[in-house]
CSV table of C-alpha atoms in Angstrom, one decimal:
chain,number,residue,atom,x,y,z
A,1,MET,CA,-40.3,25.8,28.6
A,2,LEU,CA,-39.6,26.5,24.8
A,3,ILE,CA,-39.5,23.0,24.7
A,4,ARG,CA,-43.4,22.5,25.8
A,5,LEU,CA,-44.3,25.4,24.0
A,6,ALA,CA,-43.4,23.8,20.8
A,7,GLN,CA,-44.9,20.1,21.6
A,8,GLU,CA,-48.5,21.8,22.4
A,9,THR,CA,-50.5,20.7,19.6
A,10,SER,CA,-53.9,22.7,20.4
A,11,LEU,CA,-54.5,26.2,19.6
A,12,PRO,CA,-56.3,27.0,22.7
A,13,GLY,CA,-53.4,24.6,24.8
A,14,LEU,CA,-50.6,26.9,23.5
A,15,MET,CA,-52.6,29.9,24.9
A,16,ASN,CA,-53.1,28.1,27.8
A,17,LEU,CA,-50.0,27.5,28.5
A,18,ILE,CA,-48.5,30.3,27.0
A,19,LEU,CA,-50.4,32.2,30.2
A,20,THR,CA,-49.2,29.5,32.5
A,21,GLU,CA,-45.7,30.1,32.3
A,22,ALA,CA,-46.0,33.6,31.8
A,23,GLN,CA,-47.8,33.4,35.6
A,24,SER,CA,-44.7,30.9,36.6
A,25,ILE,CA,-42.3,33.1,35.8
A,26,THR,CA,-43.2,36.4,37.2
A,27,GLY,CA,-44.7,35.1,41.0
A,28,ALA,CA,-48.5,36.6,38.8
A,29,GLU,CA,-51.4,35.4,41.0
A,30,GLY,CA,-53.5,36.2,37.4
A,31,GLY,CA,-53.5,36.5,33.9
A,32,THR,CA,-55.3,37.0,30.9
A,33,PHE,CA,-54.7,36.0,27.3
A,34,TYR,CA,-56.6,38.0,24.5
A,35,ARG,CA,-56.7,37.0,20.8
A,36,VAL,CA,-56.9,39.5,18.0
A,37,SER,CA,-59.8,38.7,15.6
A,38,GLY,CA,-60.8,41.1,13.2
A,39,GLU,CA,-59.8,43.6,10.9
A,40,ASP,CA,-59.6,47.4,10.4
A,41,ASP,CA,-62.5,49.2,12.4
A,42,LEU,CA,-63.6,46.0,13.6
A,43,ALA,CA,-60.5,44.6,15.0
A,44,CYS,CA,-60.9,43.5,18.4
A,45,LEU,CA,-59.2,41.5,21.4
A,46,LYS,CA,-61.3,38.2,22.2
A,47,PHE,CA,-60.7,36.4,26.0
A,48,THR,CA,-59.0,33.2,25.3
A,49,ALA,CA,-57.9,31.9,28.3
A,50,ILE,CA,-58.2,32.9,32.2
A,51,ARG,CA,-56.3,31.8,35.4
A,52,ASN,CA,-56.0,33.5,38.6
A,53,SER,CA,-55.0,30.9,41.7
A,54,ALA,CA,-56.3,33.6,44.4
A,55,LEU,CA,-59.8,33.4,42.7
A,56,ASN,CA,-59.4,30.2,41.4
A,57,ILE,CA,-60.3,30.9,38.4
A,58,ARG,CA,-59.0,28.4,35.5
A,59,ILE,CA,-61.1,29.0,31.8
A,60,TYR,CA,-59.4,27.2,29.4
A,61,ASP,CA,-60.8,28.3,25.5
A,62,ALA,CA,-63.4,30.6,26.5
A,63,GLU,CA,-64.5,31.2,22.9
A,64,ALA,CA,-65.1,27.8,21.5
A,65,LYS,CA,-66.9,27.4,25.2
A,66,ASN,CA,-68.8,30.7,24.8
A,67,VAL,CA,-68.3,32.2,28.3
A,68,SER,CA,-70.6,34.7,29.3
A,69,GLY,CA,-69.4,38.5,30.9
A,70,TRP,CA,-66.0,38.4,29.4
A,71,ARG,CA,-67.0,40.9,26.8
A,72,PRO,CA,-64.4,41.1,23.5
A,73,ILE,CA,-62.5,44.6,23.7
A,74,PRO,CA,-62.9,47.2,20.6
A,75,LEU,CA,-59.1,48.4,19.3
A,76,TYR,CA,-61.4,51.1,17.7
A,77,ILE,CA,-64.5,53.3,18.8
A,78,ASP,CA,-65.9,55.4,16.5
A,79,GLY,CA,-62.9,54.8,14.2
A,80,GLN,CA,-60.8,55.9,16.6
A,81,PRO,CA,-58.2,54.2,18.4
A,82,ASN,CA,-59.5,52.6,22.1
A,83,HIS,CA,-56.1,54.0,24.3
A,84,ALA,CA,-58.3,53.8,27.2
A,85,ASN,CA,-58.1,50.2,28.1
A,86,VAL,CA,-54.5,48.8,28.8
A,87,ALA,CA,-54.8,46.1,26.5
A,88,SER,CA,-55.7,47.7,23.6
A,89,PHE,CA,-53.6,50.4,23.8
A,90,VAL,CA,-50.9,47.4,24.1
A,91,ALA,CA,-52.0,46.0,20.9
A,92,LEU,CA,-52.0,48.9,19.0
A,93,THR,CA,-49.0,51.0,19.9
A,94,LYS,CA,-47.2,47.5,20.3
A,95,ASP,CA,-45.4,48.9,23.6
A,96,THR,CA,-45.5,46.6,27.0
A,97,VAL,CA,-47.1,48.5,29.8
A,98,ILE,CA,-46.4,48.2,33.8
A,99,ILE,CA,-48.4,49.7,36.2
A,100,GLU,CA,-47.8,49.4,39.7
A,101,ASP,CA,-51.5,50.1,40.9
A,102,ALA,CA,-54.4,49.7,38.9
A,103,TYR,CA,-56.5,51.8,40.8
A,104,GLU,CA,-53.6,54.8,41.3
A,105,THR,CA,-53.4,55.4,37.5
A,106,ASN,CA,-55.3,57.9,35.3
A,107,ASN,CA,-53.8,56.9,32.4
A,108,PHE,CA,-56.3,54.2,32.1
A,109,ASP,CA,-60.0,53.4,32.6
A,110,PHE,CA,-59.7,50.7,35.1
A,111,SER,CA,-63.7,50.7,36.4
A,112,GLY,CA,-64.5,48.0,34.9
A,113,THR,CA,-61.8,46.2,36.8
A,114,ARG,CA,-62.9,47.9,40.1
A,115,VAL,CA,-66.6,46.5,39.2
A,116,PHE,CA,-65.2,42.8,38.6
A,117,ASP,CA,-63.4,43.4,42.3
A,118,GLN,CA,-65.9,44.3,43.8
A,119,SER,CA,-68.1,42.0,43.3
A,120,HIS,CA,-65.5,39.0,43.6
A,121,HIS,CA,-63.8,40.7,46.9
A,122,TYR,CA,-60.3,41.0,45.4
A,123,ARG,CA,-58.0,44.0,44.8
A,124,SER,CA,-56.5,44.4,42.0
A,125,ARG,CA,-53.0,45.7,42.0
A,126,SER,CA,-49.8,45.7,39.6
A,127,ILE,CA,-50.7,44.7,36.1
A,128,MET,CA,-48.3,43.8,33.3
A,129,ALA,CA,-49.6,44.2,29.5
A,130,VAL,CA,-47.4,42.4,27.1
A,131,PRO,CA,-48.0,42.2,22.9
A,132,LEU,CA,-47.6,38.9,21.3
A,133,LEU,CA,-45.8,40.0,17.7
A,134,ASN,CA,-45.4,37.6,14.9
A,135,HIS,CA,-42.5,37.5,12.5
A,136,ASP,CA,-44.2,40.5,10.4
A,137,GLN,CA,-44.3,42.2,13.7
A,138,GLN,CA,-48.0,42.2,13.6
A,139,VAL,CA,-49.6,42.0,16.9
A,140,ILE,CA,-51.3,38.4,17.6
A,141,GLY,CA,-52.6,38.5,21.1
A,142,VAL,CA,-52.1,40.8,24.1
A,143,MET,CA,-51.0,38.9,27.6
A,144,GLN,CA,-51.8,40.6,30.9
A,145,LEU,CA,-50.8,39.6,34.2
A,146,LEU,CA,-51.8,40.8,37.1
A,147,ASN,CA,-50.7,41.2,41.1
A,148,ALA,CA,-46.6,40.0,40.8
A,149,ARG,CA,-45.9,38.2,44.3
A,150,ASN,CA,-42.1,37.4,45.2
A,151,ALA,CA,-41.1,34.6,46.8
A,152,ARG,CA,-42.6,35.6,50.3
A,153,GLY,CA,-46.1,35.9,48.7
A,154,GLN,CA,-45.7,39.6,49.1
A,155,LEU,CA,-47.6,42.2,46.3
A,156,HIS,CA,-45.1,44.0,43.9
A,157,THR,CA,-44.1,45.6,40.8
A,158,PHE,CA,-43.4,43.7,37.8
A,159,SER,CA,-39.5,44.0,37.4
A,160,ILE,CA,-37.7,45.0,34.2
A,161,GLU,CA,-36.4,41.9,34.6
A,162,ASP,CA,-40.2,40.5,35.1
A,163,GLN,CA,-40.7,42.7,31.1
A,164,ALA,CA,-37.5,41.2,29.5
A,165,THR,CA,-38.1,37.4,30.6
A,166,VAL,CA,-41.6,38.0,29.8
A,167,GLU,CA,-41.2,39.7,26.5
A,168,ALA,CA,-38.5,37.2,25.4
A,169,MET,CA,-40.9,34.5,25.7
A,170,ALA,CA,-43.6,36.1,24.1
A,171,LYS,CA,-41.3,36.4,20.5
A,172,PHE,CA,-41.3,32.3,20.7
A,173,ALA,CA,-44.7,32.0,22.1
A,174,ALA,CA,-45.8,34.1,19.2
A,175,ILE,CA,-44.0,33.0,16.7
A,176,THR,CA,-45.4,29.2,17.3
A,177,LEU,CA,-49.2,30.2,18.1
A,178,ASP,CA,-48.5,32.1,14.4
A,179,ASN,CA,-47.6,28.9,13.0
A,180,HIS,CA,-50.3,26.8,14.8
A,181,LYS,CA,-52.7,29.7,13.0
A,182,LEU,CA,-51.3,28.6,10.1
A,183,VAL,CA,-51.5,25.3,10.2
A,184,ASP,CA,-55.3,25.6,11.1
A,185,SER,CA,-55.9,27.9,8.5
A,186,HIS,CA,-54.9,25.5,5.9
A,187,LYS,CA,-56.7,22.2,8.2
A,188,ASN,CA,-59.7,25.0,7.2
A,189,LEU,CA,-59.2,25.4,3.7
A,190,LEU,CA,-58.7,21.5,3.0
A,191,ASP,CA,-61.9,21.2,4.7
A,192,ALA,CA,-63.4,23.3,2.8
A,193,PHE,CA,-62.3,22.2,-0.6
A,194,ILE,CA,-63.5,18.8,0.7
A,195,LYS,CA,-66.5,19.6,1.8
A,196,SER,CA,-67.0,21.6,-1.9
A,197,LEU,CA,-66.1,18.5,-3.7
A,198,ALA,CA,-68.4,16.1,-1.9
A,199,GLN,CA,-71.4,19.0,-2.6
A,200,ILE,CA,-70.0,19.2,-6.1
A,201,ILE,CA,-70.2,15.3,-6.6
A,202,ASP,CA,-73.6,15.2,-5.2
A,203,VAL,CA,-75.2,18.0,-7.3
A,204,ARG,CA,-74.4,16.3,-10.1
A,205,SER,CA,-76.8,13.4,-9.5
A,206,PRO,CA,-80.3,13.8,-7.8
A,207,HIS,CA,-80.5,10.2,-7.3
A,208,THR,CA,-77.4,10.2,-5.2
A,209,SER,CA,-78.2,13.4,-3.7
A,210,ALA,CA,-76.2,14.3,0.2
A,211,HIS,CA,-75.4,10.8,-0.6
A,212,CYS,CA,-71.2,12.4,0.2
A,213,GLN,CA,-72.1,14.7,3.0
A,214,ARG,CA,-73.9,11.8,5.0
A,215,ILE,CA,-71.3,8.8,4.6
A,216,PRO,CA,-69.5,10.9,6.9
A,217,VAL,CA,-71.4,11.5,9.4
A,218,LEU,CA,-72.3,7.7,9.9
A,219,THR,CA,-69.0,6.9,9.2
A,220,GLU,CA,-68.2,8.7,12.8
A,221,LEU,CA,-71.2,7.4,14.4
A,222,ILE,CA,-69.7,3.9,13.9
A,223,ALA,CA,-65.8,4.7,14.5
A,224,GLY,CA,-67.0,6.5,17.7
A,225,ALA,CA,-69.0,3.3,18.9
A,226,ALA,CA,-65.7,1.8,19.0
A,227,CYS,CA,-63.8,3.5,20.5
A,228,ALA,CA,-66.1,3.7,23.0
A,229,GLN,CA,-66.2,0.0,23.6
A,230,GLN,CA,-64.4,-1.4,26.9
A,231,SER,CA,-64.9,-5.0,25.7
A,232,GLY,CA,-64.8,-7.4,22.6
A,233,TYR,CA,-63.4,-7.0,19.1
A,234,PHE,CA,-63.0,-3.0,19.0
A,235,LYS,CA,-61.6,-3.0,23.2
A,236,ASP,CA,-58.3,-2.1,22.0
A,237,PHE,CA,-59.6,0.3,19.2
A,238,ASP,CA,-59.1,3.8,19.5
A,239,LEU,CA,-58.3,7.2,17.0
A,240,ASP,CA,-56.8,10.5,18.4
A,241,GLN,CA,-56.9,13.4,17.6
A,242,ASP,CA,-55.3,13.1,14.0
A,243,GLY,CA,-56.7,9.5,13.7
A,244,TRP,CA,-60.2,11.2,14.0
A,245,TYR,CA,-59.5,14.1,11.0
A,246,GLU,CA,-57.7,11.2,8.9
A,247,LEU,CA,-60.7,9.2,8.8
A,248,HIS,CA,-62.9,12.6,8.4
A,249,VAL,CA,-61.2,13.2,5.4
A,250,ALA,CA,-61.2,9.8,3.9
A,251,ALA,CA,-65.3,9.8,4.4
A,252,TRP,CA,-65.8,13.2,2.6
A,253,LEU,CA,-63.1,11.9,-0.1
A,254,HIS,CA,-64.5,8.5,-0.5
A,255,ASP,CA,-66.4,8.6,-4.2
A,256,CYS,CA,-64.2,11.8,-5.4
A,257,GLY,CA,-63.7,9.3,-8.6
A,258,LYS,CA,-67.4,10.0,-9.6
A,259,LEU,CA,-66.3,13.5,-11.0
A,260,ALA,CA,-65.3,11.3,-13.7
A,261,THR,CA,-68.5,9.2,-14.2
A,262,SER,CA,-71.0,9.9,-16.8
A,263,GLU,CA,-73.8,11.8,-15.1
A,264,ASN,CA,-76.0,9.8,-18.3
A,265,VAL,CA,-75.2,6.9,-16.3
A,266,LEU,CA,-75.4,8.7,-12.8
A,267,ASN,CA,-78.7,9.9,-13.4
A,268,LYS,CA,-80.2,7.0,-15.1
A,269,SER,CA,-83.9,6.7,-13.1
A,270,THR,CA,-84.9,4.0,-15.9
A,271,LYS,CA,-83.9,0.8,-17.6
A,272,LEU,CA,-84.1,2.0,-20.8
A,273,GLU,CA,-83.0,5.8,-20.4
A,274,ARG,CA,-80.2,7.0,-22.6
A,275,LEU,CA,-80.5,11.1,-23.2
A,276,HIS,CA,-84.0,10.7,-23.0
A,277,ASP,CA,-86.3,7.3,-21.5
A,278,GLY,CA,-86.4,5.1,-24.7
A,279,ILE,CA,-89.8,4.0,-23.3
A,280,ASP,CA,-91.8,6.2,-25.1
A,281,ALA,CA,-90.6,4.7,-28.1
A,282,ILE,CA,-91.7,1.5,-27.5
A,283,ARG,CA,-95.2,2.8,-26.4
A,284,ALA,CA,-95.6,4.1,-30.2
A,285,ARG,CA,-94.5,0.5,-31.2
A,286,PHE,CA,-97.4,-0.9,-29.1
A,287,ALA,CA,-99.6,1.6,-30.4
A,288,THR,CA,-98.7,0.6,-33.7
A,289,ARG,CA,-99.7,-3.4,-32.9
A,290,VAL,CA,-102.8,-2.7,-31.3
A,291,ALA,CA,-103.7,-0.4,-34.2
A,292,TYR,CA,-103.7,-3.9,-36.1
A,293,ALA,CA,-104.6,-6.1,-33.3
A,294,ALA,CA,-107.6,-9.0,-34.9
A,295,SER,CA,-109.4,-8.8,-31.8
A,296,GLU,CA,-110.3,-7.1,-28.7
A,297,GLN,CA,-108.7,-10.2,-26.6
A,298,GLU,CA,-105.4,-9.6,-28.9
A,299,ARG,CA,-106.0,-5.9,-27.4
A,300,ARG,CA,-106.0,-6.9,-24.1
A,301,GLN,CA,-103.1,-9.1,-24.0
A,302,ILE,CA,-100.9,-6.2,-25.8
A,303,ARG,CA,-101.6,-3.5,-23.6
A,304,ALA,CA,-101.2,-5.9,-20.3
A,305,ASP,CA,-97.9,-6.5,-21.9
A,306,LEU,CA,-97.0,-2.8,-22.1
A,307,VAL,CA,-97.8,-2.3,-18.7
A,308,LEU,CA,-95.3,-5.0,-18.0
A,309,ILE,CA,-92.5,-3.6,-19.5
A,310,GLU,CA,-93.6,-0.6,-18.2
A,311,ARG,CA,-93.4,-1.2,-14.4
A,312,ILE,CA,-89.9,-3.7,-14.9
A,313,ASN,CA,-88.4,-0.1,-17.1
A,314,LYS,CA,-89.0,1.4,-13.6
A,315,GLY,CA,-86.2,-1.0,-12.0
A,316,GLY,CA,-86.3,-2.2,-8.1
A,317,GLU,CA,-84.2,-4.4,-5.9
A,318,PHE,CA,-85.1,-7.4,-8.0
A,319,MET,CA,-85.9,-9.0,-10.9
A,320,SER,CA,-87.0,-12.5,-10.8
A,321,ASP,CA,-86.4,-15.4,-14.0
A,322,ALA,CA,-89.7,-15.7,-14.7
A,323,GLU,CA,-90.2,-11.5,-15.4
A,324,LYS,CA,-87.1,-12.1,-17.6
A,325,ASP,CA,-88.5,-14.8,-19.7
A,326,GLN,CA,-91.6,-12.8,-20.3
A,327,VAL,CA,-89.5,-9.9,-21.5
A,328,LYS,CA,-87.9,-12.2,-24.0
A,329,SER,CA,-91.1,-13.5,-25.1
A,330,ILE,CA,-92.7,-10.3,-25.8
A,331,ALA,CA,-89.4,-8.7,-27.7
A,332,GLN,CA,-90.1,-11.9,-30.0
A,333,ALA,CA,-93.8,-10.3,-31.2
A,334,THR,CA,-93.1,-7.6,-34.3
A,335,TRP,CA,-94.9,-4.3,-35.1
A,336,GLN,CA,-95.2,-3.0,-38.8
A,337,ASP,CA,-93.3,0.1,-39.2
A,338,ALA,CA,-94.7,3.9,-41.7
A,339,LEU,CA,-93.1,1.8,-44.4
A,340,GLY,CA,-95.0,-1.5,-43.1
A,341,GLN,CA,-91.6,-3.7,-43.0
A,342,GLU,CA,-92.1,-6.2,-39.8
A,343,ARG,CA,-89.6,-5.1,-36.4
A,344,ALA,CA,-88.7,-6.5,-33.4
A,345,LEU,CA,-90.7,-5.4,-30.2
A,346,LEU,CA,-88.2,-5.2,-28.2
A,347,SER,CA,-84.4,-4.7,-29.6
A,348,PRO,CA,-81.1,-7.2,-28.5
A,349,ASP,CA,-80.5,-4.1,-26.4
A,350,GLU,CA,-83.8,-2.9,-24.8
A,351,VAL,CA,-84.2,-6.7,-23.9
A,352,VAL,CA,-80.3,-7.1,-22.0
A,353,ASN,CA,-81.6,-3.5,-20.6
A,354,LEU,CA,-85.3,-4.3,-19.9
A,355,CYS,CA,-83.7,-7.6,-17.8
A,356,ILE,CA,-81.7,-5.8,-15.3
A,357,THR,CA,-81.6,-7.9,-12.4
A,358,ARG,CA,-81.4,-4.9,-9.5
A,359,GLY,CA,-81.8,-1.0,-9.9
A,360,THR,CA,-81.5,0.7,-13.5
A,361,ILE,CA,-77.7,0.5,-14.3
A,362,ASN,CA,-76.7,-2.3,-16.8
A,363,GLU,CA,-73.5,-4.2,-16.5
A,364,ASP,CA,-71.8,-2.0,-18.7
A,365,GLU,CA,-73.0,0.9,-16.9
A,366,ARG,CA,-72.1,-0.8,-13.8
A,367,ALA,CA,-68.5,-1.3,-14.5
A,368,HIS,CA,-68.4,2.4,-16.0
A,369,ILE,CA,-69.8,3.2,-12.4
A,370,ASN,CA,-67.6,0.9,-10.7
A,371,ARG,CA,-64.5,2.5,-12.3
A,372,HIS,CA,-65.0,5.7,-9.8
A,373,ILE,CA,-63.6,3.4,-6.6
A,374,ASN,CA,-59.7,3.2,-9.0
A,375,LEU,CA,-60.5,6.6,-9.9
A,376,THR,CA,-60.7,8.1,-6.0
A,377,ILE,CA,-57.7,5.8,-5.2
A,378,GLU,CA,-55.1,6.7,-7.9
A,379,VAL,CA,-56.4,10.2,-7.4
A,380,LEU,CA,-55.5,10.2,-3.4
A,381,GLU,CA,-52.8,8.1,-3.6
A,382,ASN,CA,-51.3,11.0,-5.9
A,383,LEU,CA,-51.8,13.7,-3.5
A,384,PRO,CA,-49.0,15.0,-1.2
A,385,PHE,CA,-51.0,14.2,1.7
A,386,PRO,CA,-48.8,14.6,5.1
A,387,ALA,CA,-47.6,11.4,7.4
A,388,LYS,CA,-50.8,11.9,9.5
A,389,LEU,CA,-52.9,11.7,6.6
A,390,LYS,CA,-51.1,8.9,5.2
A,391,ARG,CA,-54.1,6.3,5.0
A,392,VAL,CA,-56.6,8.2,3.6
A,393,PRO,CA,-56.1,6.3,0.7
A,394,GLU,CA,-56.6,2.9,2.4
A,395,TYR,CA,-59.7,4.3,4.4
A,396,ALA,CA,-61.8,5.8,1.3
A,397,GLY,CA,-60.8,3.1,-1.0
A,398,GLY,CA,-61.8,0.0,0.7
A,399,HIS,CA,-65.6,0.8,1.1
A,400,HIS,CA,-66.8,-1.4,-2.1
A,401,GLU,CA,-64.0,-4.2,-0.4
A,402,ARG,CA,-65.7,-7.8,0.7
A,403,MET,CA,-64.1,-9.9,3.9
A,404,ASP,CA,-64.1,-12.4,1.8
A,405,GLY,CA,-61.9,-11.0,-1.1
A,406,THR,CA,-64.7,-11.1,-4.0
A,407,GLY,CA,-65.5,-7.2,-3.7
A,408,TYR,CA,-63.1,-4.5,-5.7
A,409,PRO,CA,-61.2,-3.0,-7.0
A,410,LYS,CA,-58.6,-5.0,-5.1
A,411,GLY,CA,-60.2,-7.9,-4.3
A,412,LEU,CA,-58.9,-7.7,-0.3
A,413,THR,CA,-59.6,-9.9,2.4
A,414,ARG,CA,-60.9,-8.9,5.7
A,415,ASP,CA,-57.8,-9.3,7.6
A,416,GLN,CA,-55.8,-7.1,4.5
A,417,MET,CA,-58.5,-4.5,5.9
A,418,SER,CA,-58.3,-2.0,8.5
A,419,ILE,CA,-61.1,-1.3,10.7
A,420,PRO,CA,-62.0,2.1,9.4
A,421,ALA,CA,-62.4,1.4,6.0
A,422,ARG,CA,-64.4,-2.0,7.1
A,423,ILE,CA,-66.9,0.8,9.4
A,424,MET,CA,-66.5,3.0,6.3
A,425,GLY,CA,-68.2,-0.3,4.0
A,426,VAL,CA,-71.0,-0.8,6.2
A,427,ALA,CA,-71.6,3.2,6.3
A,428,ASP,CA,-72.0,3.2,2.3
A,429,VAL,CA,-73.7,0.0,1.8
A,430,PHE,CA,-76.7,1.4,4.9
A,431,GLU,CA,-77.1,4.6,3.5
A,432,ALA,CA,-77.2,3.8,0.0
A,433,LEU,CA,-80.1,0.9,1.1
A,434,THR,CA,-82.0,4.0,3.3
A,435,ALA,CA,-81.6,6.9,0.7
A,436,LYS,CA,-85.0,8.5,0.1
A,437,GLU,CA,-83.9,9.7,-3.0
A,438,ARG,CA,-83.2,7.0,-4.9
A,439,PRO,CA,-85.5,6.8,-8.4
A,440,TYR,CA,-86.0,3.2,-9.0
A,441,LYS,CA,-87.3,2.3,-5.3
A,442,PRO,CA,-89.6,3.4,-2.3
A,443,PRO,CA,-87.7,4.6,0.4
A,444,MET,CA,-86.8,1.7,2.5
A,445,PRO,CA,-87.8,1.1,5.8
A,446,LEU,CA,-84.9,-0.1,8.5
A,447,SER,CA,-86.3,-3.5,8.5
A,448,GLN,CA,-85.8,-4.3,5.1
A,449,ALA,CA,-82.2,-2.6,5.2
A,450,PHE,CA,-81.1,-4.4,8.5
A,451,ALA,CA,-82.3,-8.1,6.5
A,452,ILE,CA,-80.2,-7.2,3.9
A,453,LEU,CA,-77.6,-6.2,5.7
A,454,ARG,CA,-77.9,-9.6,7.9
A,455,THR,CA,-77.7,-11.5,4.5
A,456,MET,CA,-74.9,-9.6,3.4
A,457,ARG,CA,-73.3,-10.6,6.3
A,458,ALA,CA,-73.5,-14.2,6.3
A,459,GLU,CA,-72.3,-14.3,2.9
A,460,HIS,CA,-69.2,-12.5,3.8
A,461,HIS,CA,-69.9,-9.2,2.1
A,462,ILE,CA,-69.8,-6.9,5.2
A,463,ASP,CA,-67.8,-7.1,8.3
A,464,PRO,CA,-69.2,-9.4,10.8
A,465,ASP,CA,-67.8,-7.3,13.9
A,466,VAL,CA,-68.9,-3.8,12.9
A,467,PHE,CA,-72.6,-4.9,11.7
A,468,GLU,CA,-73.4,-6.2,15.5
A,469,LEU,CA,-71.4,-3.0,16.7
A,470,PHE,CA,-73.4,-1.3,14.6
A,471,LEU,CA,-76.6,-2.9,15.6
A,472,THR,CA,-75.9,-2.8,19.5
A,473,SER,CA,-74.5,0.8,19.6
A,474,GLY,CA,-78.0,2.2,18.7
A,475,VAL,CA,-75.7,5.0,16.9
A,476,TRP,CA,-78.4,3.7,14.0
A,477,ARG,CA,-81.4,5.3,15.4
A,478,GLY,CA,-79.9,9.0,16.3
A,479,TYR,CA,-79.1,8.6,12.0
A,480,ALA,CA,-82.3,7.8,11.8
A,481,GLN,CA,-83.8,10.4,13.0
A,482,ASP,CA,-81.8,12.9,11.8
A,483,HIS,CA,-81.4,11.3,8.1
A,484,MET,CA,-84.4,9.1,7.1
A,485,LEU,CA,-88.3,9.8,7.0
A,486,PRO,CA,-90.8,8.8,10.2
A,487,VAL,CA,-92.2,5.9,7.8
A,488,GLN,CA,-88.5,4.2,7.3
A,489,ILE,CA,-88.1,3.9,11.1
A,490,ASP,CA,-89.9,0.7,11.8
A,491,VAL,CA,-87.6,-1.1,14.2
A,492,ASP,CA,-87.3,-1.4,17.8
A,493,ASP,CA,-85.7,-4.4,18.7
A,494,ILE,CA,-82.8,-5.7,17.4
A,495,LYS,CA,-82.3,-9.1,17.8
A,496,PRO,CA,-83.4,-10.8,14.9
A,497,TYR,CA,-80.7,-9.1,12.9
A,498,LEU,CA,-78.2,-10.4,15.2
A,499,VAL,CA,-79.1,-13.8,14.7
């Protein structure tokens, strides 16, 4: 029995097992497990597990399932100890109570028991209520057993031997339960910390806001679809409770290295932006050229060139070579400064930035941003993760790798990457494509995002099986409804993207 208690991994399962074992030992046909909740005057006993073999009642994890009809029992009423209820009396006094017949005692109020019995055509008789004390001798729960029966099935009063046995079991169970609660509290603290960290990362840049919060959602949707597959590539893929939590932590921490990325680079919304948008200085130069233009035709051409520069400065998904040549041609023109000196209309640095092919980030800035994944891996590998979370660095650190080994930071190939890492890679790309906060492009519709992902699959950048699963499972529909604008949802048939 003690081994079974020690091996139980879930908190509700442990409480249910404690109650089951106590019933088995004493022959009780019914039992209730209460958990102490709240502090001081707000402290109460919450129903957690309820079992009755005679009535065929078995409620497991009553709190999580929000079972109605089982109200919490206050430990204090108007600031005074609630000694009227036997369970609250035991919690307050830390003493075991044995009652021969609930209907024949005046020590406690069993009116609620009578109402229950009447509605269920039942008769409650013998009761034993036992406190569960942790190593600090604090009551963390109360176990109440009902209607003890002997080997012949006859009702009898709980014996002194029953009390001694159950109290001994309760001591071990309470310590085990307390350890579970401690583990859960640490887990809740870790969850709160990683989510706060992700929120800080997102807040640093309004252009990627909510990215760190959406990746866990999308990653877990795809992973869930993979676990559900009964045939095909993912038929043997599955995640247990620890595996799901490991993926959950990795998804929330996948961009933690961005904390070291310059905000000037993260928030660069135009190609010429530094501390401010350099387009203003260029406009002044063009204004000078317009003022000194020899003809109206020349002035119109100068203004047209400025319009082109302003449009290009905003960035986009792709800049053609022809537009780059136009920028370089415009750069060869000159303007006259306040001292009458001729200067180049565009500096070499401005030309480089204006000729950025995609987005608003130049090569040096891209390299600076890409360092975040190296830092992410370094930070996560230095954290003392327990064995159950040992793959967090690998999952989180692989979302910029490519299937052909041309990604970064380690140049891993598909065969060198786990399925969760490859899932996170597809999730990261899809979220970045469809995000509605990017300053250099309007929100991308599903049709365009799927077309880009199809090309990336063909070029061995993303995992083909994960991409196919993403489409065929339909998880993208639910994600799109919750996280994208209605105008972006323009796909009904995914077949064109599977070819």
